[in-house]
Tab-separated table of C-alpha atoms in Angstrom:
chain	number	residue	atom	x	y	z
A	667	MET	CA	0.037	-0.106	-0.010
A	668	GLY	CA	1.422	3.331	-1.097
A	669	ARG	CA	1.535	6.312	1.418
A	670	ILE	CA	2.733	9.923	0.595
A	671	SER	CA	2.938	12.585	3.219
A	672	LEU	CA	2.409	16.169	1.992
A	673	GLY	CA	4.207	17.876	5.028
A	674	ARG	CA	3.492	18.896	8.671
A	675	GLY	CA	-0.034	19.892	9.159
A	676	LEU	CA	-1.201	18.523	5.737
A	677	PRO	CA	-3.096	15.373	4.902
A	678	VAL	CA	-1.692	12.063	3.625
A	679	LEU	CA	-2.287	10.450	0.508
A	680	VAL	CA	-3.001	6.872	0.736
A	681	ASP	CA	-3.317	4.138	-2.016
A	682	THR	CA	-6.238	1.697	-1.010
A	683	VAL	CA	-8.179	-0.930	-2.976
A	684	PHE	CA	-10.486	1.755	-3.882
A	685	GLY	CA	-7.819	3.960	-5.333
A	686	TRP	CA	-5.863	6.962	-3.779
A	687	VAL	CA	-7.619	8.771	-0.968
A	688	VAL	CA	-6.776	11.852	1.059
A	689	SER	CA	-6.778	11.265	4.809
A	690	GLY	CA	-5.581	13.283	8.001
A	691	LYS	CA	-5.758	16.586	9.624
A	692	CYS	CA	-5.395	19.973	7.611
A	693	SER	CA	-4.341	23.062	9.597
A	694	ASP	CA	-5.300	25.558	6.831
A	695	VAL	CA	-9.144	25.182	6.181
A	696	ASN	CA	-11.116	27.494	4.166
A	697	ASP	CA	-13.916	28.839	6.213
A	698	GLU	CA	-16.339	29.081	3.304
A	699	PRO	CA	-18.974	26.594	3.134
A	700	VAL	CA	-18.286	23.726	0.616
A	701	ASN	CA	-20.884	21.615	-1.151
A	702	CYS	CA	-20.094	17.997	-1.957
A	703	CYS	CA	-22.672	16.435	-4.399
A	704	LEU	CA	-22.967	12.815	-5.267
A	705	ALA	CA	-25.242	11.598	-8.156
A	706	THR	CA	-25.942	7.827	-8.481
A	707	SER	CA	-27.885	5.976	-11.208
A	708	GLU	CA	-28.624	3.094	-8.859
A	709	ASN	CA	-32.539	3.120	-9.694
A	710	LEU	CA	-31.974	3.539	-13.221
A	711	MET	CA	-29.602	0.538	-13.394
A	712	GLU	CA	-32.174	-1.522	-11.303
A	713	ALA	CA	-34.817	-0.621	-13.784
A	714	LEU	CA	-32.491	-1.584	-16.648
A	715	GLU	CA	-31.821	-4.940	-15.061
A	716	ARG	CA	-35.480	-5.621	-14.606
A	717	PHE	CA	-36.114	-4.506	-18.211
A	718	TRP	CA	-33.870	-7.286	-19.420
A	719	GLN	CA	-35.343	-10.009	-16.933
A	720	ALA	CA	-39.084	-9.217	-17.567
A	721	GLU	CA	-39.582	-12.415	-19.623
A	722	SER	CA	-37.590	-14.760	-17.536
A	723	LEU	CA	-39.260	-17.746	-15.806
A	724	ASP	CA	-40.088	-17.402	-12.286
A	725	GLU	CA	-38.135	-19.975	-10.000
A	726	GLN	CA	-39.608	-21.485	-6.818
A	727	GLN	CA	-38.295	-19.013	-4.149
A	728	ILE	CA	-37.285	-19.929	-0.540
A	729	TRP	CA	-38.574	-17.319	2.062
A	730	SER	CA	-36.108	-15.374	3.793
A	731	LYS	CA	-36.239	-15.018	7.560
A	732	GLU	CA	-37.786	-11.641	7.249
A	733	GLU	CA	-40.621	-13.007	4.944
A	734	GLN	CA	-41.187	-15.979	7.331
A	735	ASP	CA	-41.477	-13.612	10.385
A	736	CYS	CA	-43.898	-11.565	8.461
A	737	GLU	CA	-46.152	-14.662	7.754
A	738	THR	CA	-45.987	-15.808	11.395
A	739	HIS	CA	-46.858	-12.200	12.546
A	740	TYR	CA	-49.972	-12.155	10.301
A	741	ILE	CA	-51.129	-15.740	11.704
A	742	GLY	CA	-50.697	-14.510	15.261
A	743	THR	CA	-52.178	-10.860	15.031
A	744	HIS	CA	-54.914	-10.776	12.448
A	745	LYS	CA	-58.561	-11.247	13.751
A	746	ARG	CA	-61.994	-11.279	12.465
A	747	LEU	CA	-64.454	-8.426	13.379
A	748	GLU	CA	-68.138	-8.666	14.194
A	749	ASP	CA	-69.190	-7.628	10.659
A	750	GLY	CA	-66.908	-10.405	9.151
A	751	ARG	CA	-64.182	-8.038	7.912
A	752	TYR	CA	-60.595	-8.672	8.822
A	753	GLU	CA	-58.294	-6.579	11.199
A	754	VAL	CA	-54.403	-6.826	10.620
A	755	ARG	CA	-51.482	-5.443	12.319
A	756	MET	CA	-48.308	-4.058	10.708
A	757	PRO	CA	-45.134	-6.298	10.932
A	758	LYS	CA	-42.324	-4.044	12.090
A	759	HIS	CA	-38.507	-4.237	11.769
A	760	VAL	CA	-36.775	-5.137	14.894
A	761	ASN	CA	-35.189	-1.589	15.035
A	762	PHE	CA	-38.520	-0.048	14.068
A	763	THR	CA	-38.459	2.617	16.737
A	764	ARG	CA	-34.974	3.810	15.912
A	765	MET	CA	-35.651	3.688	12.158
A	766	VAL	CA	-38.845	5.892	12.130
A	767	GLY	CA	-37.887	9.518	13.032
A	768	GLU	CA	-39.709	12.766	12.677
A	769	SER	CA	-41.916	13.122	9.720
A	770	LYS	CA	-44.239	16.149	10.477
A	771	ASP	CA	-42.322	18.972	8.871
A	772	VAL	CA	-41.942	17.007	5.523
A	773	ALA	CA	-45.680	15.927	5.499
A	774	MET	CA	-46.812	19.481	6.151
A	775	ASN	CA	-44.326	21.039	3.465
A	776	ARG	CA	-45.750	18.478	1.019
A	777	PHE	CA	-49.450	19.127	1.885
A	778	LEU	CA	-48.866	22.717	1.495
A	779	ASN	CA	-47.430	22.419	-2.048
A	780	LEU	CA	-50.255	19.924	-2.894
A	781	GLU	CA	-52.777	22.543	-1.840
A	782	LYS	CA	-51.209	25.154	-4.011
A	783	ARG	CA	-51.509	22.706	-6.978
A	784	LEU	CA	-55.157	21.965	-6.251
A	785	GLU	CA	-55.934	25.704	-6.227
A	786	ARG	CA	-54.542	25.972	-9.748
A	787	ASP	CA	-56.604	23.007	-11.056
A	788	ALA	CA	-60.294	23.228	-10.216
A	789	GLU	CA	-61.245	19.825	-11.646
A	790	MET	CA	-58.547	17.953	-9.770
A	791	LYS	CA	-59.297	19.915	-6.672
A	792	GLN	CA	-62.994	18.853	-6.849
A	793	GLN	CA	-61.984	15.079	-7.510
A	794	TYR	CA	-59.425	15.128	-4.766
A	795	HIS	CA	-61.860	16.687	-2.219
A	796	ALA	CA	-64.299	14.163	-3.123
A	797	PHE	CA	-61.911	11.299	-2.570
A	798	ILE	CA	-60.955	12.511	0.833
A	799	GLN	CA	-64.673	13.181	1.696
A	800	GLU	CA	-65.501	9.412	0.685
A	801	TYR	CA	-62.731	8.315	2.900
A	802	LEU	CA	-64.397	10.188	5.768
A	803	ASP	CA	-67.909	9.091	4.896
A	804	LEU	CA	-67.079	5.467	4.761
A	805	GLY	CA	-65.184	5.733	8.074
A	806	HIS	CA	-61.867	4.833	6.548
A	807	MET	CA	-60.146	7.843	8.484
A	808	CYS	CA	-60.993	9.994	11.413
A	809	LYS	CA	-59.969	13.198	12.625
A	810	VAL	CA	-57.613	13.246	15.792
A	811	SER	CA	-55.884	15.452	18.136
A	812	GLU	CA	-52.037	15.765	17.549
A	813	ASP	CA	-51.234	15.373	21.275
A	814	ALA	CA	-54.059	12.816	22.413
A	815	ALA	CA	-52.813	10.032	24.512
A	816	VAL	CA	-54.097	6.731	23.499
A	817	ASP	CA	-54.862	4.159	26.527
A	818	MET	CA	-52.358	5.960	28.660
A	819	GLN	CA	-49.698	4.716	26.438
A	820	PRO	CA	-48.047	6.899	23.716
A	821	ARG	CA	-48.099	5.461	20.423
A	822	LYS	CA	-45.323	5.966	17.640
A	823	ILE	CA	-46.433	8.887	15.448
A	824	HIS	CA	-45.768	8.975	11.579
A	825	TYR	CA	-47.183	11.400	9.158
A	826	LEU	CA	-47.739	10.199	5.440
A	827	PRO	CA	-47.398	12.899	2.567
A	828	HIS	CA	-50.023	12.366	-0.001
A	829	HIS	CA	-50.392	13.432	-3.820
A	830	ALA	CA	-52.626	12.842	-6.692
A	831	VAL	CA	-52.104	10.474	-9.497
A	832	VAL	CA	-54.274	11.102	-12.611
A	833	LYS	CA	-55.218	8.181	-14.470
A	834	GLU	CA	-57.289	9.279	-17.583
A	835	SER	CA	-58.030	5.598	-18.722
A	836	SER	CA	-59.790	4.842	-15.490
A	837	THR	CA	-63.676	4.062	-15.886
A	838	THR	CA	-64.244	5.046	-12.269
A	839	THR	CA	-61.990	7.491	-10.287
A	840	LYS	CA	-59.524	9.393	-12.569
A	841	VAL	CA	-57.863	11.194	-9.830
A	842	ARG	CA	-56.497	8.799	-7.002
A	843	VAL	CA	-54.900	9.862	-3.880
A	844	VAL	CA	-51.658	8.083	-3.162
A	845	PHE	CA	-50.019	8.009	0.270
A	846	ASP	CA	-46.168	8.048	0.351
A	847	GLY	CA	-44.820	5.491	2.598
A	848	SER	CA	-41.257	6.100	1.022
A	849	ALA	CA	-40.835	9.598	2.222
A	850	ARG	CA	-37.640	9.601	4.341
A	851	THR	CA	-37.965	10.905	8.030
A	852	ASN	CA	-34.983	12.749	9.749
A	853	SER	CA	-33.308	9.448	10.737
A	854	GLY	CA	-32.757	8.685	6.918
A	855	TYR	CA	-35.251	5.929	6.935
A	856	ALA	CA	-38.864	5.857	5.579
A	857	LEU	CA	-41.934	4.186	7.071
A	858	ASN	CA	-41.378	1.443	4.291
A	859	ASP	CA	-37.784	0.682	5.449
A	860	ALA	CA	-39.044	0.080	8.981
A	861	LEU	CA	-41.872	-2.350	8.049
A	862	LEU	CA	-41.512	-5.991	6.909
A	863	LYS	CA	-42.480	-6.199	3.233
A	864	GLY	CA	-43.610	-9.800	3.276
A	865	PRO	CA	-43.285	-12.597	0.803
A	866	THR	CA	-44.860	-12.654	-2.776
A	867	ILE	CA	-47.627	-15.006	-2.287
A	868	GLN	CA	-49.744	-14.483	-5.378
A	869	ASP	CA	-49.580	-16.735	-8.427
A	870	SER	CA	-47.163	-15.465	-11.165
A	871	LEU	CA	-49.050	-13.258	-13.770
A	872	LEU	CA	-47.728	-15.602	-16.465
A	873	GLY	CA	-49.542	-18.532	-14.810
A	874	ILE	CA	-52.596	-16.628	-14.244
A	875	LEU	CA	-52.816	-15.489	-17.960
A	876	LEU	CA	-51.949	-18.927	-19.271
A	877	ARG	CA	-54.790	-20.468	-17.170
A	878	PHE	CA	-57.194	-17.722	-18.442
A	879	ARG	CA	-56.534	-18.666	-21.981
A	880	LYS	CA	-57.420	-22.294	-21.317
A	881	HIS	CA	-60.978	-21.338	-20.098
A	882	GLU	CA	-63.770	-21.789	-22.612
A	883	VAL	CA	-65.835	-19.256	-20.739
A	884	ALA	CA	-63.659	-16.280	-19.421
A	885	ILE	CA	-64.534	-13.969	-16.702
A	886	VAL	CA	-62.811	-10.966	-15.094
A	887	GLY	CA	-63.612	-8.527	-12.413
A	888	ASP	CA	-61.905	-6.543	-9.699
A	889	ILE	CA	-62.509	-5.874	-5.920
A	890	ALA	CA	-63.898	-2.479	-5.123
A	891	LYS	CA	-61.542	-0.603	-2.716
A	892	MET	CA	-59.707	-3.818	-1.802
A	893	TYR	CA	-57.096	-2.398	0.624
A	894	ARG	CA	-59.660	-0.138	2.355
A	895	GLN	CA	-61.916	-3.095	3.341
A	896	ILE	CA	-59.355	-4.364	5.770
A	897	ARG	CA	-59.060	-2.601	9.008
A	898	LEU	CA	-55.755	-1.730	10.700
A	899	HIS	CA	-55.359	-2.345	14.495
A	900	SER	CA	-55.825	0.920	16.380
A	901	ASP	CA	-52.314	0.636	17.889
A	902	ASP	CA	-50.995	1.059	14.418
A	903	THR	CA	-53.168	3.854	12.941
A	904	SER	CA	-50.985	6.533	14.341
A	905	LEU	CA	-48.337	5.584	11.839
A	906	GLN	CA	-50.788	6.703	8.994
A	907	ARG	CA	-51.376	10.346	10.088
A	908	ILE	CA	-52.024	12.825	7.405
A	909	PHE	CA	-52.636	16.544	7.106
A	910	TRP	CA	-55.728	17.837	5.323
A	911	ARG	CA	-58.243	20.585	5.125
A	912	PHE	CA	-60.936	21.493	2.530
A	913	SER	CA	-60.132	25.182	2.367
A	914	PRO	CA	-56.981	27.206	2.749
A	915	GLU	CA	-59.181	29.402	5.290
A	916	GLU	CA	-59.465	26.471	7.632
A	917	GLU	CA	-56.983	25.305	10.141
A	918	VAL	CA	-54.952	22.121	8.942
A	919	GLY	CA	-56.296	19.148	10.524
A	920	VAL	CA	-54.724	15.810	11.514
A	921	TYR	CA	-56.359	12.621	10.486
A	922	GLU	CA	-55.475	8.852	10.801
A	923	LEU	CA	-56.189	6.438	8.068
A	924	LEU	CA	-57.905	3.422	9.565
A	925	THR	CA	-57.410	0.678	6.828
A	926	VAL	CA	-54.577	-0.938	4.941
A	927	THR	CA	-53.244	1.862	2.802
A	928	TYR	CA	-52.074	2.057	-0.701
A	929	GLY	CA	-48.564	3.322	-0.776
A	930	LEU	CA	-46.978	1.069	1.781
A	931	THR	CA	-44.859	-1.691	0.531
A	932	LEU	CA	-46.310	-4.239	2.890
A	933	SER	CA	-49.851	-3.554	1.864
A	934	SER	CA	-50.066	-5.825	-0.980
A	935	PHE	CA	-48.989	-8.790	1.282
A	936	LEU	CA	-51.656	-7.838	3.980
A	937	ALA	CA	-54.343	-7.621	1.373
A	938	PHE	CA	-53.785	-10.720	-0.497
A	939	ARG	CA	-52.872	-12.669	2.670
A	940	THR	CA	-56.303	-11.727	3.799
A	941	LEU	CA	-57.932	-13.041	0.699
A	942	GLN	CA	-56.087	-16.462	1.286
A	943	GLN	CA	-57.177	-16.247	4.954
A	944	LEU	CA	-60.771	-15.704	3.837
A	945	ALA	CA	-60.397	-18.720	1.451
A	946	LYS	CA	-59.242	-20.874	4.416
A	947	ASP	CA	-61.875	-19.747	6.849
A	948	GLU	CA	-64.960	-19.749	4.684
A	949	GLY	CA	-63.847	-21.574	1.474
A	950	SER	CA	-65.162	-24.942	2.264
A	951	ALA	CA	-68.572	-24.215	1.394
A	952	TYR	CA	-67.577	-22.671	-2.044
A	953	PRO	CA	-65.034	-25.015	-3.462
A	954	SER	CA	-65.003	-23.469	-6.949
A	955	ALA	CA	-64.500	-19.849	-5.428
A	956	GLN	CA	-61.858	-21.177	-2.835
A	957	ALA	CA	-59.572	-22.290	-5.539
A	958	ALA	CA	-60.006	-19.131	-7.688
A	959	LEU	CA	-59.570	-16.789	-4.622
A	960	MET	CA	-56.089	-18.655	-4.050
A	961	HIS	CA	-54.947	-18.707	-7.560
A	962	ASP	CA	-56.812	-16.496	-10.007
A	963	PHE	CA	-56.200	-12.939	-8.492
A	964	TYR	CA	-53.578	-10.665	-9.468
A	965	VAL	CA	-53.578	-7.534	-6.980
A	966	ASP	CA	-57.238	-6.702	-7.014
A	967	ASP	CA	-58.022	-8.160	-10.395
A	968	PHE	CA	-59.939	-11.631	-10.811
A	969	ILE	CA	-58.728	-13.252	-14.051
A	970	GLY	CA	-60.462	-16.528	-14.420
A	971	GLY	CA	-63.127	-18.682	-15.923
A	972	SER	CA	-64.611	-22.067	-16.569
A	973	SER	CA	-65.259	-24.901	-18.980
A	974	ASP	CA	-69.008	-24.047	-19.560
A	975	ILE	CA	-71.546	-21.466	-18.969
A	976	ASN	CA	-73.274	-23.248	-16.010
A	977	LYS	CA	-69.920	-23.646	-14.198
A	978	ALA	CA	-68.921	-20.101	-14.934
A	979	ILE	CA	-72.256	-18.832	-13.335
A	980	ARG	CA	-71.749	-20.943	-10.322
A	981	LEU	CA	-68.271	-19.635	-9.964
A	982	ARG	CA	-69.306	-16.027	-10.136
A	983	ARG	CA	-72.071	-16.438	-7.608
A	984	GLU	CA	-69.878	-18.439	-5.188
A	985	LEU	CA	-66.972	-15.706	-5.519
A	986	THR	CA	-69.495	-12.960	-4.857
A	987	GLU	CA	-71.023	-14.779	-1.743
A	988	LEU	CA	-67.732	-15.728	-0.457
A	989	MET	CA	-66.119	-12.209	-0.639
A	990	SER	CA	-69.136	-10.660	0.829
A	991	LYS	CA	-68.553	-12.393	4.131
A	992	ALA	CA	-65.344	-10.153	4.435
A	993	GLY	CA	-67.019	-7.086	3.320
A	994	LEU	CA	-65.435	-7.279	-0.145
A	995	THR	CA	-67.409	-6.502	-3.411
A	996	LEU	CA	-66.579	-7.739	-6.877
A	997	ARG	CA	-67.429	-5.321	-9.712
A	998	LYS	CA	-66.492	-4.354	-13.273
A	999	TRP	CA	-67.507	-7.863	-14.293
A	1000	CYS	CA	-67.028	-8.939	-17.907
A	1001	SER	CA	-67.115	-12.135	-19.823
A	1002	ASN	CA	-66.813	-13.439	-23.446
A	1003	ARG	CA	-70.337	-14.965	-22.944
A	1004	PRO	CA	-72.985	-12.326	-21.897
A	1005	GLU	CA	-75.167	-15.062	-20.443
A	1006	VAL	CA	-72.847	-15.400	-17.425
A	1007	LEU	CA	-73.579	-11.730	-16.534
A	1008	ALA	CA	-77.373	-11.789	-16.968
A	1009	GLU	CA	-78.129	-11.428	-13.313
A	1010	ILE	CA	-75.496	-8.497	-12.552
A	1011	PRO	CA	-76.752	-4.987	-12.322
A	1012	GLU	CA	-75.595	-2.488	-15.095
A	1013	ASP	CA	-73.409	-0.342	-12.579
A	1014	GLN	CA	-71.493	-3.561	-11.766
A	1015	LEU	CA	-70.482	-4.452	-15.298
A	1016	ALA	CA	-67.299	-3.171	-17.077
A	1017	THR	CA	-67.983	-0.144	-19.147
A	1018	ASN	CA	-65.092	-0.505	-21.435
A	1019	ILE	CA	-65.302	-2.501	-24.640
A	1020	SER	CA	-61.920	-4.041	-23.651
A	1021	VAL	CA	-60.839	-4.752	-20.082
A	1022	ALA	CA	-57.413	-3.461	-19.178
A	1023	PHE	CA	-55.292	-5.399	-16.701
A	1024	GLU	CA	-53.406	-2.823	-14.590
A	1025	ILE	CA	-49.932	-4.492	-13.571
A	1026	ASN	CA	-48.137	-2.299	-11.263
A	1027	SER	CA	-46.006	-4.551	-9.020
A	1028	ASP	CA	-43.376	-1.839	-9.007
A	1029	GLU	CA	-44.379	1.870	-8.170
A	1030	ARG	CA	-41.497	3.294	-10.117
A	1031	ILE	CA	-42.378	1.683	-13.384
A	1032	ARG	CA	-46.057	1.754	-14.089
A	1033	THR	CA	-46.836	-0.661	-16.953
A	1034	LEU	CA	-50.298	-0.765	-18.550
A	1035	GLY	CA	-50.905	-2.008	-21.954
A	1036	ILE	CA	-52.428	-5.591	-22.004
A	1037	THR	CA	-56.118	-5.449	-22.712
A	1038	TRP	CA	-58.623	-8.232	-23.228
A	1039	ASP	CA	-61.328	-7.777	-25.767
A	1040	PRO	CA	-64.366	-9.956	-24.552
A	1041	ASN	CA	-66.065	-9.722	-27.929
A	1042	SER	CA	-63.384	-11.350	-29.780
A	1043	ASP	CA	-61.759	-12.962	-26.874
A	1044	GLU	CA	-58.338	-11.739	-27.933
A	1045	PHE	CA	-55.445	-9.988	-26.070
A	1046	ARG	CA	-54.548	-6.479	-27.351
A	1047	PHE	CA	-51.796	-4.087	-26.694
A	1048	SER	CA	-51.934	-0.416	-26.571
A	1049	PHE	CA	-48.918	1.963	-25.855
A	1050	ASP	CA	-48.341	5.627	-25.993
A	1051	PHE	CA	-44.991	6.618	-27.004
A	1052	THR	CA	-45.525	10.318	-27.008
A	1053	ASN	CA	-42.374	12.331	-26.185
A	1054	ASN	CA	-43.225	15.867	-25.085
A	1055	THR	CA	-39.679	17.086	-25.277
A	1056	LYS	CA	-39.422	16.005	-28.854
A	1057	ILE	CA	-35.603	15.211	-28.070
A	1058	TRP	CA	-35.077	11.530	-27.834
A	1059	THR	CA	-32.489	10.483	-25.187
A	1060	ARG	CA	-31.209	7.009	-23.907
A	1061	ARG	CA	-33.284	7.662	-20.890
A	1062	SER	CA	-36.657	8.574	-22.687
A	1063	ILE	CA	-36.257	5.698	-25.019
A	1064	LEU	CA	-35.855	3.295	-22.042
A	1065	SER	CA	-38.786	4.732	-20.341
A	1066	SER	CA	-40.753	4.173	-23.494
A	1067	ILE	CA	-39.562	0.613	-24.000
A	1068	ALA	CA	-40.312	-0.303	-20.303
A	1069	ARG	CA	-44.029	0.174	-21.120
A	1070	LEU	CA	-43.943	-2.892	-23.359
A	1071	LEU	CA	-45.527	-5.417	-20.868
A	1072	ASP	CA	-45.627	-8.879	-22.556
A	1073	PRO	CA	-45.587	-11.761	-20.177
A	1074	LEU	CA	-46.863	-14.324	-22.626
A	1075	GLY	CA	-44.409	-13.361	-25.191
A	1076	LEU	CA	-46.951	-12.590	-27.824
A	1077	MET	CA	-44.864	-9.515	-29.016
A	1078	ALA	CA	-41.561	-11.059	-28.713
A	1079	PRO	CA	-40.344	-9.667	-32.142
A	1080	VAL	CA	-41.046	-6.197	-31.127
A	1081	VAL	CA	-39.813	-6.386	-27.659
A	1082	VAL	CA	-36.493	-7.981	-28.819
A	1083	THR	CA	-36.003	-5.334	-31.590
A	1084	ALA	CA	-36.551	-2.636	-28.912
A	1085	LYS	CA	-34.101	-4.116	-26.516
A	1086	LEU	CA	-31.520	-4.366	-29.350
A	1087	ILE	CA	-31.940	-0.593	-29.811
A	1088	MET	CA	-30.903	-0.239	-26.068
A	1089	GLN	CA	-27.861	-2.477	-26.651
A	1090	ARG	CA	-26.791	-0.334	-29.557
A	1091	LEU	CA	-27.092	2.941	-27.490
A	1092	ALA	CA	-24.992	1.281	-24.622
A	1093	LEU	CA	-22.216	0.451	-27.205
A	1094	LEU	CA	-22.279	3.941	-28.328
A	1095	GLN	CA	-21.745	5.112	-24.790
A	1096	THR	CA	-24.034	8.037	-24.946
A	1097	GLY	CA	-25.043	9.817	-21.710
A	1098	TRP	CA	-28.640	8.979	-20.252
A	1099	ASP	CA	-29.754	12.629	-21.228
A	1100	SER	CA	-27.825	13.299	-24.413
A	1101	PRO	CA	-29.567	13.356	-27.749
A	1102	VAL	CA	-29.133	10.010	-29.364
A	1103	PRO	CA	-27.653	10.004	-32.867
A	1104	GLU	CA	-29.951	10.633	-35.777
A	1105	GLU	CA	-29.524	7.086	-37.325
């Protein structure tokens, strides 16, 4: 190891396995503040790796200790309420108390910025307010006092920032409120970091879609407000506090979300694990629905069917009855055989000619494009490659190509061609935000 002294009162240069570093004291230091900046492309490289591995076959995974702990925690803490709904607890990291720091200031600043945005967009404001009002009306959140003691024992307090996500393709709510469990506290950790994420327990999308294509009679539907039908234990609701007011003239209020919340990484596990628990608790009386509940749901979408119309009708009826026992409602029903849906009220049917499967397993990469046309019983693909900047870069091309979701490999020639474009750009060693060569 090389070592060079620069003289008395000066640092030493040391040759390490990481290269030359400067170490030691320095007697002559500039009093002016110095800014040190570090830029990384970790998230971008992770996205690029997932992009190449998207079509790889799933291997049977062995649960980690954390995942096993999460399952054990669920078994020991969930319970059934009087109305049949389920109540769950948050599985926490062993260092949870240390990891979750102060979050109040960040959440308040984010709320004030959101409020300004809503004041500039009347339509978004109206829909956002309606969303929050519905939360209140359905009892999914309640107003609290910031410094109220609970059962004489103070609870850990955490504030969730929230923002609007606009989804123009939605047939129900175009503006959705998303709660940000990844916002960092002053400890450097986010709430998501301090909670156990749980194992992936749903069947793979590939398996679900392959089974779906085998059915003579196909049926799809989705669970209305799936996460919000599952209650959170009162000891954990203080981790889901938010700021809100309906008018800038009002005082900012503090509310607690009382149900499983979209935006926390563990929510997907808690929600689907509850579906599995319902299948175990009540499924013996509904054999067709029990199997479908365990294997034919992806997030909140039911993607299944049967071999003939009578069996498909029985499956639909059983699913409806089974899920109602836990306060869950299936809606947006659609089938390639209209007879299956004859008993369903019109407001519970899908309004689109084709049904879109929203696949969003990673919040950083939103992939939406597979649609099923029940009239022709065909899969179709729809993508928007609009580039608002009109300047194509390596980053914008990757972003566009990442929207090509094709788990069945039906578009393999197109996807492979797109990935070869990314390979060629990598060989050119162009910067991620530099304009790509014209050719």
